[in-house]
mmCIF file of C-alpha atoms in Angstrom:
data_model
loop_
_atom_site.group_PDB
_atom_site.id
_atom_site.type_symbol
_atom_site.label_atom_id
_atom_site.label_comp_id
_atom_site.label_asym_id
_atom_site.label_seq_id
_atom_site.Cartn_x
_atom_site.Cartn_y
_atom_site.Cartn_z
ATOM 1 C CA MET A 1 239.616 -76.256 -43.255
ATOM 2 C CA PHE A 2 242.218 -78.767 -40.397
ATOM 3 C CA HIS A 3 239.841 -77.837 -37.827
ATOM 4 C CA LEU A 4 236.448 -79.085 -40.370
ATOM 5 C CA LYS A 5 238.854 -81.862 -40.261
ATOM 6 C CA LEU A 6 239.003 -82.200 -36.669
ATOM 7 C CA ILE A 7 234.992 -81.791 -36.321
ATOM 8 C CA LEU A 8 234.079 -84.468 -39.138
ATOM 9 C CA THR A 9 236.737 -87.148 -38.199
ATOM 10 C CA ALA A 10 235.305 -86.468 -33.791
ATOM 11 C CA LEU A 11 232.504 -86.535 -34.847
ATOM 12 C CA GLN A 12 232.204 -90.248 -36.998
ATOM 13 C CA GLY A 13 233.991 -91.365 -33.918
ATOM 14 C CA LEU A 14 231.475 -90.252 -31.800
ATOM 15 C CA ARG A 15 228.581 -91.726 -34.787
ATOM 16 C CA GLN A 16 230.233 -95.314 -34.765
ATOM 17 C CA ASN A 17 229.604 -95.901 -30.912
ATOM 18 C CA LEU A 18 226.531 -94.592 -31.008
ATOM 19 C CA LEU A 19 224.363 -95.513 -28.040
ATOM 20 C CA ARG A 20 227.560 -94.820 -25.866
ATOM 21 C CA SER A 21 227.615 -91.169 -26.625
ATOM 22 C CA LEU A 22 223.155 -91.036 -26.442
ATOM 23 C CA LEU A 23 223.999 -92.051 -22.973
ATOM 24 C CA ALA A 24 226.841 -89.499 -22.562
ATOM 25 C CA THR A 25 223.959 -87.137 -23.742
ATOM 26 C CA LEU A 26 221.433 -88.217 -21.264
ATOM 27 C CA GLY A 27 223.251 -86.705 -18.354
ATOM 28 C CA VAL A 28 223.111 -83.238 -19.934
ATOM 29 C CA ILE A 29 219.755 -83.582 -21.237
ATOM 30 C CA ILE A 30 218.758 -83.400 -17.575
ATOM 31 C CA GLY A 31 220.628 -81.818 -16.372
ATOM 32 C CA VAL A 32 219.482 -78.712 -19.201
ATOM 33 C CA GLY A 33 216.039 -79.280 -18.669
ATOM 34 C CA ALA A 34 216.064 -79.270 -15.795
ATOM 35 C CA VAL A 35 217.078 -76.015 -15.388
ATOM 36 C CA VAL A 36 214.679 -74.773 -17.842
ATOM 37 C CA ALA A 37 211.635 -76.275 -16.883
ATOM 38 C CA ALA A 38 212.519 -75.174 -13.269
ATOM 39 C CA VAL A 39 213.244 -71.056 -13.860
ATOM 40 C CA SER A 40 209.893 -71.503 -16.214
ATOM 41 C CA ILE A 41 208.131 -73.029 -14.025
ATOM 42 C CA LEU A 42 209.514 -70.497 -11.564
ATOM 43 C CA GLU A 43 209.820 -67.466 -13.847
ATOM 44 C CA GLY A 44 205.831 -68.229 -15.079
ATOM 45 C CA ALA A 45 204.535 -68.740 -11.499
ATOM 46 C CA GLN A 46 206.609 -65.117 -10.274
ATOM 47 C CA ARG A 47 204.581 -62.861 -13.464
ATOM 48 C CA ASP A 48 201.508 -64.497 -12.639
ATOM 49 C CA ILE A 49 201.922 -63.589 -8.377
ATOM 50 C CA LEU A 50 202.938 -60.471 -8.710
ATOM 51 C CA ASP A 51 199.988 -59.907 -11.484
ATOM 52 C CA ARG A 52 197.996 -61.112 -8.971
ATOM 53 C CA PHE A 53 199.256 -58.153 -6.582
ATOM 54 C CA GLU A 54 199.026 -56.075 -8.756
ATOM 55 C CA SER A 55 195.374 -56.233 -8.790
ATOM 56 C CA LEU A 56 195.082 -55.425 -5.493
ATOM 57 C CA GLY A 57 195.770 -51.524 -6.019
ATOM 58 C CA ALA A 58 198.679 -49.752 -4.719
ATOM 59 C CA ASP A 59 196.412 -48.432 -2.469
ATOM 60 C CA GLN A 60 194.871 -50.462 -0.571
ATOM 61 C CA VAL A 61 195.492 -51.548 2.423
ATOM 62 C CA ILE A 62 194.511 -55.475 3.739
ATOM 63 C CA VAL A 63 193.194 -55.861 7.542
ATOM 64 C CA PHE A 64 193.382 -59.609 8.330
ATOM 65 C CA ASN A 65 192.737 -61.587 11.294
ATOM 66 C CA GLY A 66 195.598 -62.247 14.252
ATOM 67 C CA SER A 67 198.679 -60.735 14.857
ATOM 68 C CA GLU A 68 201.876 -61.649 12.497
ATOM 69 C CA ARG A 69 203.214 -64.082 15.409
ATOM 70 C CA ARG A 70 199.967 -65.528 15.845
ATOM 71 C CA ARG A 71 198.755 -66.736 12.674
ATOM 72 C CA HIS A 72 201.014 -68.925 12.333
ATOM 73 C CA ARG A 73 199.823 -70.996 15.472
ATOM 74 C CA VAL A 74 197.242 -73.530 14.546
ATOM 75 C CA ALA A 75 194.291 -71.871 16.891
ATOM 76 C CA GLN A 76 193.107 -68.573 14.655
ATOM 77 C CA VAL A 77 192.482 -65.585 16.406
ATOM 78 C CA ASN A 78 189.035 -63.543 15.301
ATOM 79 C CA SER A 79 189.291 -60.253 15.929
ATOM 80 C CA LEU A 80 187.881 -58.365 13.179
ATOM 81 C CA LEU A 81 184.123 -56.845 13.531
ATOM 82 C CA PRO A 82 181.808 -55.756 10.450
ATOM 83 C CA GLU A 83 181.745 -51.852 12.637
ATOM 84 C CA ASP A 84 185.277 -52.143 12.782
ATOM 85 C CA ALA A 85 185.415 -50.711 9.136
ATOM 86 C CA LYS A 86 182.803 -48.331 9.985
ATOM 87 C CA GLN A 87 185.143 -47.120 12.243
ATOM 88 C CA ILE A 88 188.215 -46.917 10.208
ATOM 89 C CA GLU A 89 186.002 -45.121 8.069
ATOM 90 C CA ARG A 90 184.688 -42.280 10.153
ATOM 91 C CA GLU A 91 188.091 -41.298 12.445
ATOM 92 C CA ASN A 92 190.010 -41.545 9.551
ATOM 93 C CA GLU A 93 187.815 -39.396 6.213
ATOM 94 C CA ASP A 94 190.912 -37.105 5.181
ATOM 95 C CA LEU A 95 193.260 -40.114 5.217
ATOM 96 C CA ILE A 96 191.047 -43.194 3.752
ATOM 97 C CA ILE A 97 187.771 -43.387 0.826
ATOM 98 C CA ALA A 98 186.095 -46.279 1.563
ATOM 99 C CA THR A 99 186.745 -49.775 3.693
ATOM 100 C CA ALA A 100 184.987 -52.680 2.569
ATOM 101 C CA PRO A 101 184.918 -55.554 4.749
ATOM 102 C CA GLN A 102 184.035 -59.311 3.985
ATOM 103 C CA PHE A 103 183.595 -62.700 5.162
ATOM 104 C CA GLN A 104 184.281 -65.490 2.477
ATOM 105 C CA GLY A 105 181.891 -68.971 2.888
ATOM 106 C CA GLY A 106 181.934 -71.483 0.543
ATOM 107 C CA GLY A 107 178.205 -72.197 -1.268
ATOM 108 C CA GLN A 108 175.932 -74.509 -3.011
ATOM 109 C CA ILE A 109 174.444 -72.383 -5.316
ATOM 110 C CA LYS A 110 171.268 -73.420 -6.882
ATOM 111 C CA TYR A 111 169.438 -72.641 -10.377
ATOM 112 C CA ARG A 112 166.073 -76.084 -10.785
ATOM 113 C CA GLU A 113 168.075 -78.327 -12.360
ATOM 114 C CA ARG A 114 171.860 -77.274 -12.665
ATOM 115 C CA ASN A 115 173.572 -76.102 -9.517
ATOM 116 C CA ASP A 116 177.506 -75.502 -9.279
ATOM 117 C CA VAL A 117 179.899 -74.719 -6.227
ATOM 118 C CA ALA A 118 181.100 -71.303 -5.605
ATOM 119 C CA THR A 119 183.223 -69.136 -3.275
ATOM 120 C CA VAL A 120 179.677 -66.727 -1.458
ATOM 121 C CA LEU A 121 181.192 -63.535 -0.494
ATOM 122 C CA GLY A 122 179.746 -60.574 2.128
ATOM 123 C CA THR A 123 180.875 -56.901 1.329
ATOM 124 C CA THR A 124 179.344 -53.910 1.119
ATOM 125 C CA GLU A 125 179.192 -51.205 -1.353
ATOM 126 C CA ALA A 126 182.329 -50.316 -1.188
ATOM 127 C CA TYR A 127 183.769 -53.953 -2.385
ATOM 128 C CA ALA A 128 182.727 -53.011 -5.810
ATOM 129 C CA THR A 129 184.265 -49.438 -6.011
ATOM 130 C CA ILE A 130 187.863 -50.272 -4.402
ATOM 131 C CA ASN A 131 188.352 -53.151 -7.132
ATOM 132 C CA SER A 132 187.136 -51.274 -9.833
ATOM 133 C CA TYR A 133 184.670 -53.902 -10.800
ATOM 134 C CA SER A 134 181.597 -53.713 -12.851
ATOM 135 C CA VAL A 135 178.502 -54.474 -12.816
ATOM 136 C CA GLU A 136 178.112 -55.775 -16.696
ATOM 137 C CA ASP A 137 174.337 -56.003 -15.427
ATOM 138 C CA GLY A 138 171.725 -54.414 -13.268
ATOM 139 C CA ARG A 139 173.093 -53.480 -10.443
ATOM 140 C CA PHE A 140 175.280 -54.396 -7.279
ATOM 141 C CA ILE A 141 174.811 -54.872 -3.338
ATOM 142 C CA THR A 142 173.751 -51.652 -1.717
ATOM 143 C CA ARG A 143 173.914 -49.455 1.271
ATOM 144 C CA GLN A 144 170.569 -50.756 2.385
ATOM 145 C CA ASP A 145 170.735 -54.052 1.626
ATOM 146 C CA VAL A 146 173.487 -54.658 3.706
ATOM 147 C CA ALA A 147 171.671 -52.453 6.250
ATOM 148 C CA GLY A 148 168.024 -54.528 5.536
ATOM 149 C CA ASN A 149 170.264 -58.360 5.595
ATOM 150 C CA SER A 150 168.564 -57.838 1.961
ATOM 151 C CA MET A 151 168.025 -61.705 0.348
ATOM 152 C CA VAL A 152 169.190 -60.601 -2.907
ATOM 153 C CA CYS A 153 172.702 -61.755 -4.508
ATOM 154 C CA VAL A 154 175.499 -60.597 -7.332
ATOM 155 C CA LEU A 155 176.333 -63.506 -9.444
ATOM 156 C CA GLY A 156 180.282 -63.648 -10.878
ATOM 157 C CA TYR A 157 180.905 -63.698 -14.922
ATOM 158 C CA LYS A 158 181.140 -67.858 -14.723
ATOM 159 C CA ILE A 159 178.552 -68.962 -12.579
ATOM 160 C CA ALA A 160 176.142 -66.622 -14.288
ATOM 161 C CA GLN A 161 176.684 -68.609 -17.114
ATOM 162 C CA LYS A 162 176.804 -72.006 -16.040
ATOM 163 C CA LEU A 163 173.393 -70.940 -14.527
ATOM 164 C CA PHE A 164 172.022 -69.209 -17.190
ATOM 165 C CA GLY A 165 173.550 -69.293 -20.450
ATOM 166 C CA ALA A 166 173.067 -66.777 -22.730
ATOM 167 C CA LEU A 167 168.825 -66.040 -20.579
ATOM 168 C CA PRO A 168 168.838 -63.312 -18.334
ATOM 169 C CA ALA A 169 169.383 -63.814 -14.831
ATOM 170 C CA LEU A 170 167.990 -60.877 -13.809
ATOM 171 C CA GLY A 171 164.933 -61.077 -10.727
ATOM 172 C CA LYS A 172 165.608 -64.913 -10.677
ATOM 173 C CA ASN A 173 165.113 -66.911 -7.759
ATOM 174 C CA VAL A 174 168.884 -69.259 -7.165
ATOM 175 C CA LYS A 175 169.105 -71.382 -3.468
ATOM 176 C CA ILE A 176 172.586 -70.942 -2.439
ATOM 177 C CA ASN A 177 172.842 -73.715 1.279
ATOM 178 C CA GLY A 178 169.445 -74.235 0.861
ATOM 179 C CA LYS A 179 168.367 -70.150 0.802
ATOM 180 C CA SER A 180 166.823 -68.417 -1.152
ATOM 181 C CA PHE A 181 168.425 -65.360 -2.405
ATOM 182 C CA ILE A 182 166.534 -63.094 -5.996
ATOM 183 C CA ILE A 183 169.277 -62.045 -8.387
ATOM 184 C CA VAL A 184 169.909 -58.395 -8.553
ATOM 185 C CA GLY A 185 172.932 -58.368 -10.705
ATOM 186 C CA VAL A 186 175.662 -60.059 -12.886
ATOM 187 C CA MET A 187 179.532 -58.573 -12.596
ATOM 188 C CA GLU A 188 182.089 -58.359 -15.945
ATOM 189 C CA GLU A 189 184.386 -60.902 -16.443
ATOM 190 C CA ARG A 190 187.287 -60.610 -14.117
ATOM 191 C CA GLY A 191 189.082 -63.257 -13.624
ATOM 192 C CA THR A 192 191.668 -62.835 -10.273
ATOM 193 C CA LEU A 193 191.675 -60.582 -8.038
ATOM 194 C CA GLY A 194 194.634 -60.741 -5.492
ATOM 195 C CA PHE A 195 194.086 -65.070 -5.039
ATOM 196 C CA MET A 196 190.305 -64.667 -5.925
ATOM 197 C CA GLU A 197 188.537 -66.373 -8.831
ATOM 198 C CA VAL A 198 186.054 -63.865 -8.952
ATOM 199 C CA ASP A 199 184.097 -65.306 -11.663
ATOM 200 C CA ASN A 200 183.190 -67.796 -9.527
ATOM 201 C CA GLN A 201 181.835 -66.236 -6.549
ATOM 202 C CA VAL A 202 178.535 -64.842 -5.591
ATOM 203 C CA ILE A 203 178.728 -61.434 -4.225
ATOM 204 C CA ILE A 204 175.981 -61.537 -0.596
ATOM 205 C CA PRO A 205 175.587 -58.404 1.905
ATOM 206 C CA VAL A 206 178.018 -59.243 4.471
ATOM 207 C CA SER A 207 174.977 -58.510 6.326
ATOM 208 C CA THR A 208 172.912 -61.403 5.166
ATOM 209 C CA ALA A 209 176.907 -63.993 4.998
ATOM 210 C CA MET A 210 176.400 -63.588 8.702
ATOM 211 C CA GLY A 211 173.639 -63.116 9.604
ATOM 212 C CA ARG A 212 170.968 -65.081 7.674
ATOM 213 C CA MET A 213 173.849 -67.646 5.951
ATOM 214 C CA PHE A 214 176.892 -68.689 8.567
ATOM 215 C CA GLY A 215 175.999 -67.343 11.628
ATOM 216 C CA GLN A 216 179.563 -65.592 12.638
ATOM 217 C CA ARG A 217 180.757 -62.818 14.609
ATOM 218 C CA TYR A 218 184.219 -61.807 12.958
ATOM 219 C CA LEU A 219 185.211 -61.208 9.149
ATOM 220 C CA THR A 220 187.470 -62.859 7.100
ATOM 221 C CA MET A 221 189.404 -60.148 6.149
ATOM 222 C CA MET A 222 188.532 -56.009 5.370
ATOM 223 C CA VAL A 223 190.092 -53.136 2.426
ATOM 224 C CA ALA A 224 190.418 -49.720 3.068
ATOM 225 C CA GLN A 225 191.930 -47.113 0.431
ATOM 226 C CA CYS A 226 193.674 -45.174 0.831
ATOM 227 C CA VAL A 227 192.958 -41.424 -1.118
ATOM 228 C CA ASP A 228 196.836 -41.323 -2.254
ATOM 229 C CA ALA A 229 198.750 -44.457 -3.221
ATOM 230 C CA ARG A 230 202.412 -42.209 -1.944
ATOM 231 C CA ARG A 231 200.013 -41.275 1.546
ATOM 232 C CA LEU A 232 199.714 -45.379 2.505
ATOM 233 C CA PRO A 233 202.183 -45.691 4.981
ATOM 234 C CA ALA A 234 200.497 -42.932 6.436
ATOM 235 C CA CYS A 235 197.574 -44.534 6.172
ATOM 236 C CA VAL A 236 198.968 -48.351 7.713
ATOM 237 C CA GLU A 237 199.284 -46.379 11.164
ATOM 238 C CA ARG A 238 195.977 -44.523 10.986
ATOM 239 C CA VAL A 239 193.785 -47.596 10.566
ATOM 240 C CA LYS A 240 196.396 -49.526 12.899
ATOM 241 C CA LYS A 241 196.500 -46.817 15.704
ATOM 242 C CA THR A 242 191.873 -46.917 15.435
ATOM 243 C CA LEU A 243 191.695 -51.266 15.556
ATOM 244 C CA ARG A 244 194.530 -51.348 18.209
ATOM 245 C CA GLY A 245 191.534 -48.793 20.143
ATOM 246 C CA ALA A 246 188.168 -50.526 18.714
ATOM 247 C CA HIS A 247 190.191 -53.880 20.667
ATOM 248 C CA ARG A 248 191.205 -52.009 23.685
ATOM 249 C CA ILE A 249 194.769 -52.870 22.781
ATOM 250 C CA ARG A 250 196.623 -51.374 25.829
ATOM 251 C CA ALA A 251 200.132 -50.387 25.407
ATOM 252 C CA GLY A 252 203.081 -52.977 24.848
ATOM 253 C CA ASP A 253 200.391 -55.057 24.076
ATOM 254 C CA GLY A 254 200.638 -57.166 20.022
ATOM 255 C CA ASP A 255 197.950 -56.022 17.888
ATOM 256 C CA ASP A 256 195.592 -59.480 17.344
ATOM 257 C CA PHE A 257 194.835 -58.147 13.782
ATOM 258 C CA THR A 258 198.261 -57.797 10.631
ATOM 259 C CA VAL A 259 198.488 -54.933 7.955
ATOM 260 C CA PHE A 260 199.102 -55.642 4.456
ATOM 261 C CA THR A 261 200.177 -53.174 1.641
ATOM 262 C CA GLN A 262 200.946 -54.774 -1.846
ATOM 263 C CA GLU A 263 204.586 -53.543 -0.951
ATOM 264 C CA GLN A 264 204.485 -56.176 1.928
ATOM 265 C CA PHE A 265 202.356 -58.535 -0.019
ATOM 266 C CA LYS A 266 205.474 -58.427 -2.714
ATOM 267 C CA GLN A 267 208.281 -58.109 0.308
ATOM 268 C CA GLN A 268 207.384 -61.302 0.870
ATOM 269 C CA PHE A 269 206.747 -63.602 -1.845
ATOM 270 C CA ALA A 270 210.505 -62.350 -2.880
ATOM 271 C CA GLN A 271 211.918 -63.970 -0.327
ATOM 272 C CA ILE A 272 209.920 -67.475 -0.795
ATOM 273 C CA ALA A 273 210.430 -67.292 -4.263
ATOM 274 C CA MET A 274 214.147 -67.194 -3.371
ATOM 275 C CA ILE A 275 214.289 -70.389 -1.106
ATOM 276 C CA PHE A 276 212.729 -71.886 -3.951
ATOM 277 C CA ALA A 277 214.855 -70.458 -6.600
ATOM 278 C CA VAL A 278 218.101 -72.345 -3.971
ATOM 279 C CA VAL A 279 216.061 -75.569 -4.006
ATOM 280 C CA LEU A 280 215.141 -75.469 -7.744
ATOM 281 C CA TYR A 281 218.909 -74.346 -8.756
ATOM 282 C CA SER A 282 220.476 -76.860 -6.853
ATOM 283 C CA ILE A 283 218.808 -79.949 -7.501
ATOM 284 C CA ALA A 284 219.393 -79.183 -11.697
ATOM 285 C CA GLY A 285 223.359 -78.464 -10.174
ATOM 286 C CA ILE A 286 223.296 -81.887 -8.785
ATOM 287 C CA SER A 287 222.312 -82.725 -12.877
ATOM 288 C CA ILE A 288 224.566 -80.748 -14.508
ATOM 289 C CA VAL A 289 227.618 -82.383 -12.334
ATOM 290 C CA VAL A 290 225.983 -85.813 -12.311
ATOM 291 C CA GLY A 291 226.197 -85.310 -15.932
ATOM 292 C CA THR A 292 229.935 -83.797 -16.179
ATOM 293 C CA ILE A 293 231.468 -87.119 -15.255
ATOM 294 C CA GLY A 294 229.176 -89.095 -17.380
ATOM 295 C CA ILE A 295 230.839 -87.254 -19.926
ATOM 296 C CA MET A 296 234.090 -87.607 -18.661
ATOM 297 C CA ASN A 297 233.409 -91.691 -17.618
ATOM 298 C CA ILE A 298 232.184 -92.537 -21.590
ATOM 299 C CA MET A 299 235.551 -90.131 -22.756
ATOM 300 C CA LEU A 300 237.729 -92.438 -20.565
ATOM 301 C CA VAL A 301 236.081 -95.481 -21.879
ATOM 302 C CA SER A 302 236.099 -94.388 -25.386
ATOM 303 C CA VAL A 303 240.226 -93.508 -25.621
ATOM 304 C CA THR A 304 240.456 -97.004 -23.867
ATOM 305 C CA GLU A 305 238.924 -98.113 -26.985
ATOM 306 C CA ARG A 306 240.503 -96.065 -29.395
ATOM 307 C CA THR A 307 244.355 -96.545 -27.608
ATOM 308 C CA ARG A 308 245.538 -98.610 -30.911
ATOM 309 C CA GLU A 309 244.087 -95.555 -33.166
ATOM 310 C CA ILE A 310 245.134 -92.366 -31.525
ATOM 311 C CA GLY A 311 248.412 -94.528 -31.382
ATOM 312 C CA VAL A 312 247.971 -94.941 -34.782
ATOM 313 C CA ARG A 313 247.034 -91.195 -35.863
ATOM 314 C CA ILE A 314 249.960 -90.322 -33.583
ATOM 315 C CA ALA A 315 252.518 -92.405 -36.140
ATOM 316 C CA CYS A 316 251.367 -91.405 -39.606
ATOM 317 C CA GLY A 317 252.219 -87.910 -37.427
ATOM 318 C CA ALA A 318 249.177 -86.411 -35.453
ATOM 319 C CA ARG A 319 250.764 -83.900 -33.095
ATOM 320 C CA ARG A 320 249.150 -84.570 -29.273
ATOM 321 C CA PHE A 321 247.921 -81.279 -30.079
ATOM 322 C CA ASP A 322 245.235 -82.530 -32.762
ATOM 323 C CA ILE A 323 244.109 -85.726 -30.483
ATOM 324 C CA LEU A 324 243.664 -83.468 -27.484
ATOM 325 C CA LYS A 325 241.159 -80.773 -29.839
ATOM 326 C CA GLN A 326 240.424 -83.998 -31.234
ATOM 327 C CA PHE A 327 238.469 -85.379 -27.677
ATOM 328 C CA LEU A 328 237.781 -81.980 -26.639
ATOM 329 C CA ILE A 329 235.187 -81.186 -29.679
ATOM 330 C CA GLU A 330 233.665 -84.606 -29.244
ATOM 331 C CA ALA A 331 232.805 -84.223 -25.634
ATOM 332 C CA GLY A 332 232.103 -80.284 -26.745
ATOM 333 C CA ILE A 333 230.286 -82.376 -29.086
ATOM 334 C CA ILE A 334 228.070 -84.428 -26.883
ATOM 335 C CA SER A 335 227.342 -81.248 -24.019
ATOM 336 C CA LEU A 336 225.425 -79.200 -27.037
ATOM 337 C CA LEU A 337 223.718 -82.093 -28.636
ATOM 338 C CA GLY A 338 222.800 -82.757 -24.552
ATOM 339 C CA GLY A 339 221.947 -79.175 -24.844
ATOM 340 C CA THR A 340 219.342 -79.133 -27.247
ATOM 341 C CA LEU A 341 217.898 -82.098 -25.797
ATOM 342 C CA GLY A 342 217.118 -80.478 -22.787
ATOM 343 C CA VAL A 343 216.477 -77.021 -23.431
ATOM 344 C CA LEU A 344 214.207 -79.289 -25.590
ATOM 345 C CA CYS A 345 212.340 -80.974 -22.858
ATOM 346 C CA GLY A 346 212.441 -79.060 -20.692
ATOM 347 C CA TRP A 347 210.549 -76.654 -22.477
ATOM 348 C CA ALA A 348 207.983 -79.700 -23.097
ATOM 349 C CA ILE A 349 208.067 -80.111 -19.575
ATOM 350 C CA ALA A 350 206.718 -76.696 -18.601
ATOM 351 C CA ASN A 351 204.043 -76.564 -20.845
ATOM 352 C CA PHE A 352 203.062 -79.762 -20.043
ATOM 353 C CA LEU A 353 202.455 -79.053 -16.699
ATOM 354 C CA SER A 354 201.013 -75.821 -17.612
ATOM 355 C CA GLU A 355 198.522 -77.701 -19.521
ATOM 356 C CA PHE A 356 197.721 -80.595 -17.417
ATOM 357 C CA THR A 357 197.569 -78.442 -14.149
ATOM 358 C CA GLN A 358 195.476 -75.671 -15.652
ATOM 359 C CA VAL A 359 196.282 -74.010 -13.006
ATOM 360 C CA LEU A 360 200.319 -73.848 -13.183
ATOM 361 C CA GLU A 361 201.745 -70.162 -15.557
ATOM 362 C CA THR A 362 205.395 -71.147 -16.603
ATOM 363 C CA PHE A 363 207.295 -68.350 -18.848
ATOM 364 C CA THR A 364 210.955 -69.623 -20.926
ATOM 365 C CA PRO A 365 212.598 -66.300 -20.463
ATOM 366 C CA PRO A 366 214.870 -66.622 -23.831
ATOM 367 C CA ILE A 367 218.164 -65.865 -21.601
ATOM 368 C CA ILE A 368 217.042 -68.571 -20.494
ATOM 369 C CA ILE A 369 217.931 -70.800 -23.903
ATOM 370 C CA VAL A 370 221.549 -69.101 -23.826
ATOM 371 C CA VAL A 371 222.590 -69.878 -20.909
ATOM 372 C CA SER A 372 221.320 -72.932 -21.146
ATOM 373 C CA MET A 373 223.047 -74.080 -24.696
ATOM 374 C CA ILE A 374 226.696 -71.651 -22.595
ATOM 375 C CA MET A 375 226.430 -74.154 -19.721
ATOM 376 C CA ALA A 376 226.453 -76.771 -22.036
ATOM 377 C CA ALA A 377 229.757 -75.807 -23.567
ATOM 378 C CA VAL A 378 231.254 -75.588 -20.917
ATOM 379 C CA VAL A 379 230.751 -78.746 -18.781
ATOM 380 C CA GLY A 380 231.238 -80.390 -22.874
ATOM 381 C CA ILE A 381 235.335 -78.270 -22.025
ATOM 382 C CA ILE A 382 235.475 -79.872 -18.780
ATOM 383 C CA SER A 383 233.990 -83.370 -19.040
ATOM 384 C CA GLY A 384 236.405 -83.199 -22.341
ATOM 385 C CA ILE A 385 239.783 -81.821 -20.598
ATOM 386 C CA TYR A 386 240.581 -84.758 -18.325
ATOM 387 C CA PRO A 387 240.243 -87.427 -20.801
ATOM 388 C CA ALA A 388 241.330 -85.338 -23.889
ATOM 389 C CA ILE A 389 244.904 -85.074 -21.806
ATOM 390 C CA HIS A 390 244.853 -88.748 -21.041
ATOM 391 C CA ALA A 391 244.281 -90.117 -24.650
ATOM 392 C CA ALA A 392 247.463 -87.093 -25.922
ATOM 393 C CA ARG A 393 249.684 -87.574 -23.389
ATOM 394 C CA LEU A 394 249.292 -91.418 -25.075
ATOM 395 C CA ASP A 395 252.943 -93.376 -26.077
ATOM 396 C CA PRO A 396 252.657 -94.233 -29.879
ATOM 397 C CA VAL A 397 254.923 -97.325 -29.082
ATOM 398 C CA GLN A 398 252.946 -98.243 -26.707
ATOM 399 C CA ALA A 399 249.702 -97.172 -27.963
ATOM 400 C CA LEU A 400 250.220 -100.095 -31.360
ATOM 401 C CA ARG A 401 250.829 -102.415 -29.009
ATOM 402 C CA PHE A 402 247.456 -102.158 -27.870
ATOM 403 C CA GLU A 403 245.089 -104.735 -28.173
#
């Protein structure tokens, strides 16, 4: 009952100085809100990116142009040829099921008065098999299409919907960058495949893309599928050996290509995520420190303004420990109120960013709400200790004389 009276007295004191109390909570609101928003954004981004990595498949070996050292330079070293993919398959039949060369470019696809911008992917029949990506209507690119530089295309799900709606797309002629293609298939709705929005892409034979469409010699990348994910390390070494031989790289010289696996992507992302986490948490930590100082200052002002009240309470029999507890409770209520509002603001900001950008994924783990409230309580205790001690040590005689 006594502690309940202390809490009611503390609430009455805060209500009498409502504006000052709200200003004191502002620092905690900003600090806790920053923590919740930062964690929500970071956690959502991690989940989204890891899901994209998972979609690549644990049995895939991905090869890019240029070595890791060279890829960070301005000049891009192109080295991958369509023949490299064939040689990898030919020399490693015991380890590799299939290899899909890929060339990516941009293009405008048009059907009558409708048109849209899409990613143009040049590849082979192995692409759909390696990625378990199925055709919903019609067929996929065939080996004969690649060999004959055929002007055929397969539409991603969203592109087909934008151009044709509910009408059939098979057999229709569309123009991609002004060149006429016959639609032979429409893919299933898939969303993302790695970091590619595959529903918004148009797939054509790799030979057509590189020769008749873009006039390029080198691939963007290639993907090889290993027979077993457990044999992936051996598969990586064999791919490197084959490419070094095909590119006539001498012993001791660096590779002119880079090989990645799903696990390597995850490791690199974990390092990048750690850097972002340190930066975001540091900013949130500074906000918390500012909030702590703000509450302490407000409480010190409150002690000064209520010096006479403190003197009267001590003269009426209140113990110094009671005064200490009252001001600690006031600081705790301020910080918990700020923590609650901060959690709501942080969650609202994260969801607003997710809705507004339509790209950023956010996720607020329940544990962060608990941690934020505990953190707010700790801030209240820390920021209220000195003002509470100062109030409890006031001389009652001097306090009663205070004007």
